[in-house]
XYZ file of C-alpha atoms in Angstrom:
506
model
C 15.807 1.813 17.757
C 14.760 5.423 17.267
C 15.952 7.178 14.141
C 16.446 10.885 14.867
C 16.712 13.958 12.703
C 20.004 15.757 12.372
C 18.695 18.514 14.652
C 17.546 16.064 17.287
C 20.983 14.390 17.297
C 22.613 17.792 17.825
C 20.340 18.426 20.788
C 21.134 15.040 22.266
C 24.785 15.767 21.833
C 24.456 19.174 23.472
C 22.510 17.657 26.421
C 25.255 15.010 26.932
C 27.891 17.798 27.107
C 25.904 20.249 29.202
C 24.132 17.935 31.582
C 26.295 14.895 31.986
C 29.724 16.548 32.170
C 31.175 14.945 29.003
C 33.357 17.351 26.995
C 33.026 17.670 23.249
C 36.620 16.620 22.879
C 35.921 13.465 24.822
C 33.104 12.655 22.459
C 35.399 13.264 19.498
C 37.963 10.816 20.991
C 35.218 8.207 21.383
C 34.257 8.611 17.701
C 37.895 8.357 16.622
C 38.481 5.297 18.801
C 35.522 3.592 17.221
C 36.666 4.434 13.718
C 40.224 3.207 14.342
C 38.950 -0.009 15.870
C 37.053 -0.762 12.714
C 40.029 0.048 10.552
C 42.488 -2.056 12.569
C 40.068 -4.983 12.280
C 40.191 -4.791 8.453
C 43.610 -3.475 7.379
C 47.269 -3.648 8.325
C 49.425 -0.515 8.890
C 51.037 -1.052 5.483
C 47.825 0.064 3.800
C 48.462 3.402 2.036
C 46.057 5.823 3.689
C 44.860 9.328 2.876
C 42.760 11.294 5.392
C 40.632 14.338 4.307
C 39.678 16.558 7.234
C 37.242 19.431 6.997
C 37.204 22.522 9.202
C 34.356 21.410 11.521
C 33.973 18.756 14.137
C 33.899 15.993 11.461
C 37.422 17.156 10.655
C 38.290 17.045 14.330
C 37.127 13.373 14.311
C 39.422 12.741 11.365
C 42.461 14.394 12.884
C 42.189 12.309 16.062
C 41.734 9.190 13.836
C 44.984 10.195 12.165
C 46.753 10.426 15.528
C 45.547 7.016 16.650
C 46.375 5.406 13.298
C 49.945 6.763 13.445
C 50.262 5.383 16.964
C 49.127 2.029 15.514
C 51.873 2.106 12.870
C 50.041 3.650 9.889
C 51.574 6.451 7.897
C 48.635 8.478 6.634
C 48.822 11.444 4.372
C 46.501 14.092 5.983
C 44.892 17.089 4.249
C 43.281 19.587 6.555
C 41.076 22.240 4.856
C 41.499 25.500 6.782
C 40.669 28.250 4.242
C 42.170 31.636 5.042
C 43.919 29.995 7.978
C 41.096 30.743 10.413
C 38.100 28.608 9.501
C 38.622 25.791 11.976
C 36.020 25.146 14.693
C 37.271 25.218 18.210
C 37.400 21.436 18.521
C 38.976 21.037 15.123
C 41.750 23.499 16.145
C 42.169 21.613 19.432
C 42.447 18.254 17.503
C 45.003 19.778 15.194
C 47.147 21.003 18.056
C 46.847 17.616 19.801
C 48.052 15.878 16.626
C 50.959 18.235 16.057
C 52.100 18.204 19.643
C 51.993 14.464 19.990
C 55.602 13.969 19.060
C 54.589 11.619 16.262
C 55.763 11.827 12.704
C 52.889 13.601 11.012
C 52.473 14.107 7.258
C 49.979 16.990 7.335
C 49.116 19.428 4.546
C 47.035 22.349 5.679
C 45.054 23.802 2.796
C 44.778 27.569 3.302
C 43.980 28.617 -0.222
C 44.347 25.777 -2.663
C 46.441 22.681 -2.851
C 47.192 19.768 -5.147
C 45.087 16.751 -4.165
C 47.136 13.546 -3.917
C 46.533 11.160 -6.740
C 44.315 8.400 -5.384
C 44.748 4.734 -6.484
C 42.459 1.760 -5.999
C 45.020 0.556 -3.424
C 44.418 3.546 -1.158
C 42.290 3.708 1.963
C 40.513 7.060 2.150
C 39.126 8.419 5.402
C 36.366 10.993 4.620
C 36.153 13.530 7.379
C 35.251 16.501 5.240
C 31.626 17.167 6.276
C 29.477 15.403 8.731
C 25.688 15.741 9.254
C 26.178 19.434 9.962
C 26.275 20.168 6.236
C 23.491 22.538 5.218
C 23.931 22.981 1.486
C 25.004 20.692 -1.364
C 28.702 20.619 -2.213
C 29.946 23.060 -4.807
C 33.259 24.097 -6.321
C 36.394 22.465 -5.155
C 34.690 20.233 -2.578
C 32.319 18.943 -5.205
C 35.266 18.111 -7.413
C 37.105 16.496 -4.571
C 34.095 14.346 -3.763
C 33.878 13.194 -7.348
C 37.643 12.432 -7.439
C 37.408 10.329 -4.277
C 34.415 8.391 -5.568
C 35.918 7.802 -9.021
C 39.340 6.793 -7.771
C 38.466 3.172 -7.009
C 39.949 3.634 -3.528
C 38.295 2.076 -0.500
C 36.458 4.891 1.303
C 35.356 5.108 4.971
C 33.148 8.088 5.773
C 32.871 9.327 9.371
C 29.251 9.948 10.417
C 27.805 10.447 6.897
C 29.356 10.516 3.402
C 30.431 14.079 2.703
C 27.781 15.873 0.641
C 24.889 13.657 1.898
C 22.327 15.070 4.321
C 21.284 12.943 7.240
C 17.595 13.411 6.560
C 16.113 14.359 3.150
C 18.231 14.686 -0.015
C 15.980 15.935 -2.831
C 18.498 18.802 -3.428
C 21.615 16.698 -3.972
C 23.071 14.961 -7.050
C 24.616 11.596 -6.258
C 27.726 12.171 -8.325
C 28.563 15.184 -6.130
C 28.655 13.133 -2.943
C 31.443 10.936 -1.621
C 30.633 7.330 -2.332
C 31.633 5.386 0.785
C 32.211 1.644 1.040
C 31.716 1.884 4.804
C 29.965 4.619 6.719
C 30.698 4.719 10.455
C 27.730 6.725 11.846
C 27.913 8.308 15.290
C 25.444 6.663 17.678
C 22.473 6.415 15.348
C 21.810 5.571 11.687
C 20.475 8.468 9.734
C 17.104 8.470 7.926
C 18.823 8.821 4.549
C 20.594 5.489 5.032
C 17.318 3.598 4.619
C 16.430 4.972 1.192
C 17.470 3.135 -1.977
C 18.487 6.429 -3.611
C 21.490 6.735 -1.260
C 22.707 3.127 -1.170
C 25.653 3.724 -3.525
C 26.832 6.649 -1.371
C 26.332 5.090 2.117
C 27.619 1.596 1.325
C 27.659 -0.585 4.402
C 26.965 1.281 7.655
C 27.687 0.584 11.193
C 26.900 2.664 14.297
C 29.564 3.724 16.795
C 28.238 3.859 20.333
C 29.865 6.930 21.886
C 27.737 6.929 25.068
C 25.337 9.858 24.350
C 22.845 10.519 27.170
C 20.450 7.632 27.607
C 17.948 10.036 29.210
C 18.075 12.441 26.323
C 17.593 9.552 23.882
C 14.644 8.177 25.838
C 13.016 11.625 26.206
C 13.397 12.625 22.552
C 10.339 11.652 20.424
C 10.764 10.211 16.963
C 8.601 9.465 14.033
C 11.067 6.938 12.591
C 12.205 3.560 14.020
C 14.595 0.744 13.033
C 12.923 -2.481 14.110
C 15.141 -4.999 15.842
C 14.598 -8.466 17.360
C 13.713 -7.205 20.897
C 11.034 -4.878 19.429
C 9.253 -7.852 17.890
C 9.879 -10.186 20.835
C 8.092 -7.664 23.072
C 5.040 -7.835 20.799
C 4.685 -11.603 20.194
C 2.655 -13.382 22.925
C 3.718 -16.756 24.365
C 1.015 -19.396 24.108
C -0.602 -20.599 27.389
C -0.514 -24.372 28.103
C -4.306 -24.690 27.970
C -4.775 -23.414 24.408
C -6.837 -24.570 21.514
C -7.091 -23.504 17.894
C -10.081 -21.414 18.781
C -7.835 -19.158 20.789
C -5.810 -18.141 17.725
C -8.400 -16.967 15.303
C -9.896 -17.987 12.000
C -8.657 -16.125 8.965
C -9.743 -16.216 5.297
C -7.535 -15.507 2.336
C -8.845 -14.944 -1.154
C -6.056 -16.038 -3.492
C -5.226 -17.842 -6.652
C -6.798 -18.551 -10.040
C -6.042 -20.876 -12.908
C -2.283 -20.760 -13.546
C -1.471 -18.890 -10.317
C -2.468 -21.327 -7.560
C 1.107 -21.258 -6.292
C 0.466 -17.812 -4.897
C -2.519 -19.085 -2.975
C -0.486 -21.978 -1.585
C 2.369 -19.648 -0.457
C -0.060 -17.235 1.269
C -1.713 -20.137 2.998
C 1.647 -21.569 4.221
C 2.643 -18.112 5.469
C -0.461 -17.772 7.523
C -0.310 -21.318 8.916
C 3.334 -21.013 9.877
C 2.599 -17.673 11.563
C 0.295 -19.462 13.970
C -3.255 -18.855 12.797
C -5.614 -21.237 14.594
C -7.785 -21.943 11.514
C -7.402 -20.866 7.933
C -9.914 -20.867 5.051
C -8.500 -20.497 1.608
C -11.061 -19.219 -0.898
C -10.078 -19.773 -4.535
C -11.227 -20.951 -7.941
C -12.416 -24.621 -7.986
C -9.387 -25.648 -10.069
C -7.273 -25.142 -6.971
C -8.867 -27.765 -4.813
C -6.443 -30.636 -5.387
C -3.380 -28.348 -5.132
C -4.364 -26.786 -1.786
C -5.713 -29.936 -0.203
C -2.587 -31.868 -1.073
C 0.062 -29.192 -0.408
C -1.598 -27.410 2.503
C -3.953 -29.890 4.057
C -4.173 -27.815 7.304
C -6.235 -25.184 5.468
C -9.892 -25.399 4.675
C -10.657 -24.984 0.998
C -13.650 -22.901 0.061
C -14.425 -23.277 -3.643
C -15.579 -20.321 -5.660
C -18.542 -20.780 -8.040
C -16.060 -20.278 -10.911
C -13.728 -23.018 -12.046
C -10.858 -20.800 -13.011
C -11.161 -17.382 -11.309
C -12.560 -15.919 -8.086
C -15.915 -14.390 -8.951
C -17.452 -14.253 -5.526
C -15.907 -12.835 -2.289
C -19.076 -12.994 -0.229
C -18.331 -13.596 3.477
C -20.307 -16.679 4.548
C -19.239 -16.539 8.195
C -17.370 -14.254 10.585
C -13.578 -14.314 10.370
C -11.004 -12.676 12.583
C -8.919 -11.438 9.576
C -9.175 -11.191 5.820
C -6.327 -11.302 3.256
C -6.849 -10.737 -0.438
C -4.788 -10.456 -3.587
C -2.102 -13.124 -4.236
C -2.556 -14.620 -7.667
C -6.243 -13.608 -8.098
C -5.675 -11.898 -11.475
C -7.364 -8.684 -12.708
C -10.276 -10.010 -14.665
C -13.622 -8.239 -14.601
C -15.330 -10.887 -12.446
C -12.652 -10.773 -9.810
C -12.613 -7.018 -9.883
C -16.345 -6.879 -9.239
C -15.944 -9.382 -6.420
C -13.203 -7.350 -4.798
C -15.235 -4.122 -5.033
C -18.091 -5.873 -3.233
C -15.758 -7.243 -0.511
C -14.069 -3.920 0.206
C -17.344 -1.923 0.228
C -19.034 -4.454 2.556
C -16.315 -4.655 5.162
C -15.568 -2.397 8.158
C -12.785 -4.438 9.730
C -9.155 -3.990 8.526
C -7.911 -6.444 5.892
C -4.545 -7.235 4.243
C -4.487 -6.159 0.498
C -1.701 -7.307 -1.787
C -0.612 -8.174 -5.303
C -3.479 -8.292 -7.821
C -5.847 -6.657 -5.296
C -3.498 -3.709 -5.393
C -3.474 -3.763 -9.168
C -7.296 -3.640 -9.171
C -7.159 -0.670 -6.765
C -4.931 1.040 -9.392
C -7.488 0.241 -12.147
C -10.359 1.567 -9.981
C -8.996 4.593 -8.157
C -12.306 5.396 -6.393
C -12.089 2.085 -4.563
C -9.318 3.355 -2.259
C -11.888 5.563 -0.594
C -13.789 2.446 0.617
C -10.858 0.436 1.967
C -11.609 -0.043 5.699
C -9.427 2.151 8.013
C -6.539 0.249 9.508
C -6.201 -2.063 6.506
C -2.656 -3.137 5.525
C -1.546 -2.510 1.955
C 1.724 -4.295 0.968
C 2.964 -2.779 -2.335
C 6.363 -2.916 -3.909
C 7.473 0.290 -5.618
C 5.737 -0.425 -8.874
C 2.387 -1.228 -7.302
C 2.609 1.825 -5.082
C 3.220 4.054 -8.095
C 0.345 2.543 -10.033
C -2.046 3.407 -7.171
C -0.742 6.740 -5.966
C 1.176 8.097 -8.959
C 4.640 7.667 -10.340
C 7.329 8.905 -7.881
C 10.748 10.169 -9.071
C 12.736 8.600 -6.175
C 12.548 6.329 -3.194
C 12.589 9.425 -0.990
C 9.614 10.921 -2.786
C 7.785 7.571 -2.617
C 8.255 7.356 1.185
C 6.969 10.937 1.562
C 3.980 10.123 -0.578
C 3.328 6.979 1.420
C 3.364 9.024 4.596
C 0.836 11.433 3.092
C -1.459 8.720 1.727
C -1.339 6.663 4.927
C -2.564 9.616 6.899
C -5.161 10.650 4.292
C -6.802 7.208 3.966
C -5.946 5.944 7.508
C -4.188 2.900 6.048
C -1.000 1.107 6.963
C 1.286 0.955 3.889
C 4.035 -1.659 3.841
C 6.391 -0.247 1.229
C 8.497 -3.257 0.337
C 12.237 -3.031 -0.277
C 15.641 -3.649 1.321
C 14.567 -1.814 4.479
C 10.813 -2.349 4.105
C 9.030 0.625 5.542
C 5.806 0.171 7.429
C 4.055 3.543 7.283
C 1.277 4.229 9.736
C -1.555 6.814 9.729
C -0.124 8.685 12.699
C 3.090 9.396 10.752
C 5.187 6.705 12.344
C 7.495 4.828 10.006
C 9.161 1.481 10.911
C 12.177 0.359 8.864
C 12.832 -3.352 8.919
C 16.264 -4.784 9.792
C 15.886 -8.307 8.540
C 16.015 -9.778 5.044
C 18.416 -10.834 2.334
C 18.809 -10.471 -1.453
C 17.893 -14.105 -1.594
C 14.240 -13.070 -1.062
C 14.198 -11.424 -4.494
C 12.218 -14.337 -5.743
C 8.668 -14.899 -7.127
C 6.133 -15.562 -4.391
C 8.001 -14.007 -1.452
C 5.403 -11.263 -1.142
C 2.583 -13.837 -1.064
C 4.182 -15.413 2.012
C 4.281 -12.004 3.672
C 0.597 -11.474 3.006
C -0.103 -14.776 4.715
C 2.077 -13.976 7.719
C 0.457 -10.594 8.307
C -3.019 -12.024 7.800
C -2.160 -14.849 10.267
C -1.015 -12.356 12.928
C -3.995 -10.104 12.398
C -6.310 -13.094 12.778
C -4.707 -13.966 16.115
C -5.809 -10.617 17.514
C -2.649 -8.485 16.917
C -3.444 -4.847 16.039
C -2.893 -3.963 12.361
C 0.283 -1.944 13.064
C 1.755 -4.623 15.244
C 0.810 -7.440 12.785
C 2.436 -5.417 9.877
C 5.675 -4.495 11.657
C 6.162 -7.913 13.305
C 5.130 -9.725 10.110
C 7.635 -7.882 8.032
C 10.450 -8.672 10.519
C 9.428 -12.346 10.782
C 9.306 -12.622 6.967
C 12.814 -11.159 6.636
C 14.275 -13.377 9.297
C 12.630 -16.433 7.684
C 14.341 -15.394 4.416
C 17.705 -15.191 6.217
C 17.180 -18.679 7.766
C 16.211 -20.117 4.392
C 19.178 -18.563 2.709
C 21.569 -20.109 5.194
C 20.379 -23.454 3.996
C 19.746 -22.848 0.324
C 22.030 -19.953 -0.532
C 21.243 -16.587 -2.089
C 20.557 -18.067 -5.543
C 18.657 -21.193 -4.501
C 16.131 -19.868 -2.011
C 12.505 -20.025 -3.047
C 9.384 -18.591 -1.614
C 8.387 -22.026 -0.397
C 11.704 -22.172 1.557
C 10.841 -18.828 3.145
C 7.392 -20.053 4.121
C 8.834 -23.167 5.653
C 11.188 -21.100 7.776
C 8.597 -18.815 9.350
C 8.020 -21.016 12.439
C 11.793 -21.138 13.064
C 12.025 -17.397 12.700
C 9.324 -16.869 15.330
C 11.052 -19.365 17.671
C 14.355 -17.485 17.256
C 12.706 -14.112 17.937
C 11.041 -15.410 21.129
C 14.277 -17.141 22.252
C 12.727 -20.517 22.463
């Protein structure tokens, strides 16, 4: 799914109205019907409800919501902000007249100058229709105070389109306490970029898109740099296996992982790669890992390092279709020297994770030698150690876009909506995953999956985007069995094959 900027969404909206004969009021009714459908599925008409409507089209949405709720048996208290008595947009005025002429019993307060805001209780349902994505400046004055009052009331809050005070795109200028904190955000047609950033989670809450039938042609013709990855996107990438196949058809990858005390990371990476379908896997590690890998992952070849307890040699002794490096290797001097030699000697993309990223942070000049197209898989802390401390998730994403382009690397910025950032500026937010995956070793499994896909001949971008999706879905499958507390990285690795089968509809 494309993620559009606020300006692009306005353009798609205009195209739908001007070229496809759909009136703006018809679109407002579609939004309101979607909102009311969600409300009726959750609450009964006895729920005390307060609706805040602004003077623009977001307010128009809220007023039609009020009309439909009254028809459904609700008795909402409605506050319409119409300063000086003439600030309503054309559609907001039309929505007001439709509400008042409906013959329904309407409890409407029109705020011309100032008004006493009703005292909100935790039992209230609040519909936030103050400002949509058309907001251009942070909230100030009375609206800022109102936003704080709504958020601090403990009431259940539904925001239409976006929480009032939040911008749809970038939000470096806003303070979270001055934005309405929604429990449910019902966005119009598309999620907004700001929904995918951890900074805004407390304001957005759970979000759901309302399909109001905007022009499919305009959507298809409008380019985007941001995407929300869904099952079909990955299914279109994964290739079915022909009947006459052998392991030679699906690549031979090598993963440098593990050291004394951290062989579990090597095992998890190996299992991830094997479950992702690599034809043949070599696991290079310290000699102490031989028994562990051969007994727990017998499908993998074990290549022993000359050192008993660390990896001191990453010399490539044959040709491989993919290289993964980092899980559990430690940051000792011998391993650091071996990694420097590996990176400087390679021209093909590799997957770099965990302690390999920590070594990159210790040796900043090494980033200049990482082969173009390589996939780096940092969490926020690892990213900041390499590229500098960032003040927010938004700043970190912008920095990742800059660094991906500068070094021609793919950066998998791990998080709730893991963002795969590509050198051409494209960003892919992942839709799978669960808090159950917040467990040691989950990232090692991801390294194995991406390495396994890269080794089978998938391009680095496709391997990263698909690998992240598969990894998240495997986590969901594991959590269904083990629960959010009991899921381990080994459970995730064991579920990778089932995740791929589910994606491909097999």
